[in-house]
C-alpha positions in Angstrom: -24.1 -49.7 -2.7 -21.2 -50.5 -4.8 -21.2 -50.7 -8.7 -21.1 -54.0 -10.3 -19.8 -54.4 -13.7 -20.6 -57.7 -15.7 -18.8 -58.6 -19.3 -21.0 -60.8 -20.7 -20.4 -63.4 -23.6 -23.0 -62.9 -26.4 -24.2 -66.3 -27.4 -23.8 -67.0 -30.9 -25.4 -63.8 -32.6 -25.9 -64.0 -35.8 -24.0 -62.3 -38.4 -26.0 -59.2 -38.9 -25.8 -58.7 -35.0 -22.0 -58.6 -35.4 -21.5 -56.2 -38.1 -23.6 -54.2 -36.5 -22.1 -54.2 -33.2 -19.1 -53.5 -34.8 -20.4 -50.8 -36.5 -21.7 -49.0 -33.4 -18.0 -49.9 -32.0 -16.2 -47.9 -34.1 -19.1 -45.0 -35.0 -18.5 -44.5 -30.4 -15.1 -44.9 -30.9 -14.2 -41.9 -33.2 -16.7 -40.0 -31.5 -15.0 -40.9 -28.0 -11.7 -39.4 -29.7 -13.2 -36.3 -31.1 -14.4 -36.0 -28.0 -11.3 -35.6 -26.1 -10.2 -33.1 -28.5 -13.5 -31.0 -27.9 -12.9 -27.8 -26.3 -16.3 -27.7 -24.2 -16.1 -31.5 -23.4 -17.2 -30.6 -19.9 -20.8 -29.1 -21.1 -21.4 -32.1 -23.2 -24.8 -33.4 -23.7 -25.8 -35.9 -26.2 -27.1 -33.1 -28.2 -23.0 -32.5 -29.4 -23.4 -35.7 -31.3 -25.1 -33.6 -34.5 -21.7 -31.4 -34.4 -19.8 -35.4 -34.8 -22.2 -37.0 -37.4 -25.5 -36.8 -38.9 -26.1 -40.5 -38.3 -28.7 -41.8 -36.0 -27.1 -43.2 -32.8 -29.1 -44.2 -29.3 -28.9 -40.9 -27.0 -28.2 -43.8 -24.2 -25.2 -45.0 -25.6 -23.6 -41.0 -26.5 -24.5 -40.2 -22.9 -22.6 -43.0 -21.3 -19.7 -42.5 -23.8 -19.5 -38.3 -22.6 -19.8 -40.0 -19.0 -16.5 -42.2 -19.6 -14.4 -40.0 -22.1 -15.3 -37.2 -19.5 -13.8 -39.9 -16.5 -11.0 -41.2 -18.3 -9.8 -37.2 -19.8 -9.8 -35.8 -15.8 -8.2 -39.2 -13.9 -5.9 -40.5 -16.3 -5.3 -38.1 -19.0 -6.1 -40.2 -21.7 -5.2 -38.6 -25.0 -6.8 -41.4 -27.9 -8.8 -44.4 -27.3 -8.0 -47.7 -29.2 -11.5 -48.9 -29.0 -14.2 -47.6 -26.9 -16.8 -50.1 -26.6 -20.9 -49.2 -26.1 -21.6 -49.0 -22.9 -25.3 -50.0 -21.4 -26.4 -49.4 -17.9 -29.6 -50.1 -15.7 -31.2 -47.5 -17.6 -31.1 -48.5 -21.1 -30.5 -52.6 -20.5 -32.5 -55.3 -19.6 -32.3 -58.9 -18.5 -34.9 -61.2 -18.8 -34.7 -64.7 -18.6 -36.1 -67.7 -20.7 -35.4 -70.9 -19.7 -31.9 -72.2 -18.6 -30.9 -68.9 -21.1 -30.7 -65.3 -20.2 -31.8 -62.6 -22.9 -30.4 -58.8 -22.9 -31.9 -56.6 -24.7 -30.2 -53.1 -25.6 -30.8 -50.0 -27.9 -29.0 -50.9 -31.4 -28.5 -48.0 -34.6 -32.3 -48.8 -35.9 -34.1 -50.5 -33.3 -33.9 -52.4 -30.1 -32.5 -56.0 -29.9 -32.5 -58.7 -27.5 -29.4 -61.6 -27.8 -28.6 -64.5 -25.4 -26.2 -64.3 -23.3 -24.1 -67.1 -21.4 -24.2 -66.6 -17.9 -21.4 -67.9 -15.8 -22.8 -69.1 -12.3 -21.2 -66.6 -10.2 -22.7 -63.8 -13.0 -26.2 -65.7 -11.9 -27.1 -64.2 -8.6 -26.3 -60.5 -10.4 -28.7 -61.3 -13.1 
């Protein structure tokens, strides 16, 4: 079976949901880059994250990161990443829904938080 991406629209999150979205951008964003720079890149394992920072970060979201920087480094040689969102999968995200509104919830830096999203109707049947 194929992989299905979906780019959902948050619905209105608060202000304290954005900074710290934003925050967790830019913490997977200059680890993505010292990533590409690291010389054992291919062994990685989210344990590699203590060598980049002693901050907490969800072990979900440092493994999918290793996953992409490893994907984009062998297939298109990428040398620094602008921005390098957080990524969630199957594993680590879920949908529920409540009402005409869906919910996801996903790991965040302290604990784990569940937004609205707005669901487009051809997202629908994938949700």
């Amino acid at each position: 079976m194929p992989t299905i991406t979906l780019k959902l629209e948050l619905y209105k999150p608060t202000k304290f949901k954005q900074a710290m979205y934003e925050r967790m951008t830019q913490i997977n964003t200059e680890f993505a880059n010292w990533l590409l720079l690291h010389p054992d890149v291919n062994k990685a394992t989210s344990k590699i994250f203590k060598e980049f920072s002693g901050e907490k970060f969800p072990s979900a979201i440092i493994n999918q990161t290793i996953r992409d920087v490893k994907s984009q480094k062998k297939h298109q040689q990428a040398r620094v990443f602008r921005r390098m969102w957080c990524s969630f999968n199957n594993q680590n995200l879920k949908v529920e829904k409540n009402g005409d509104f869906y919910t996801v919830s996903f790991p965040m830096l302290e604990k784990r938080i569940g937004v609205p999203v707005v669901a487009r109707s051809y997202q629908q049947q994938w949700l």
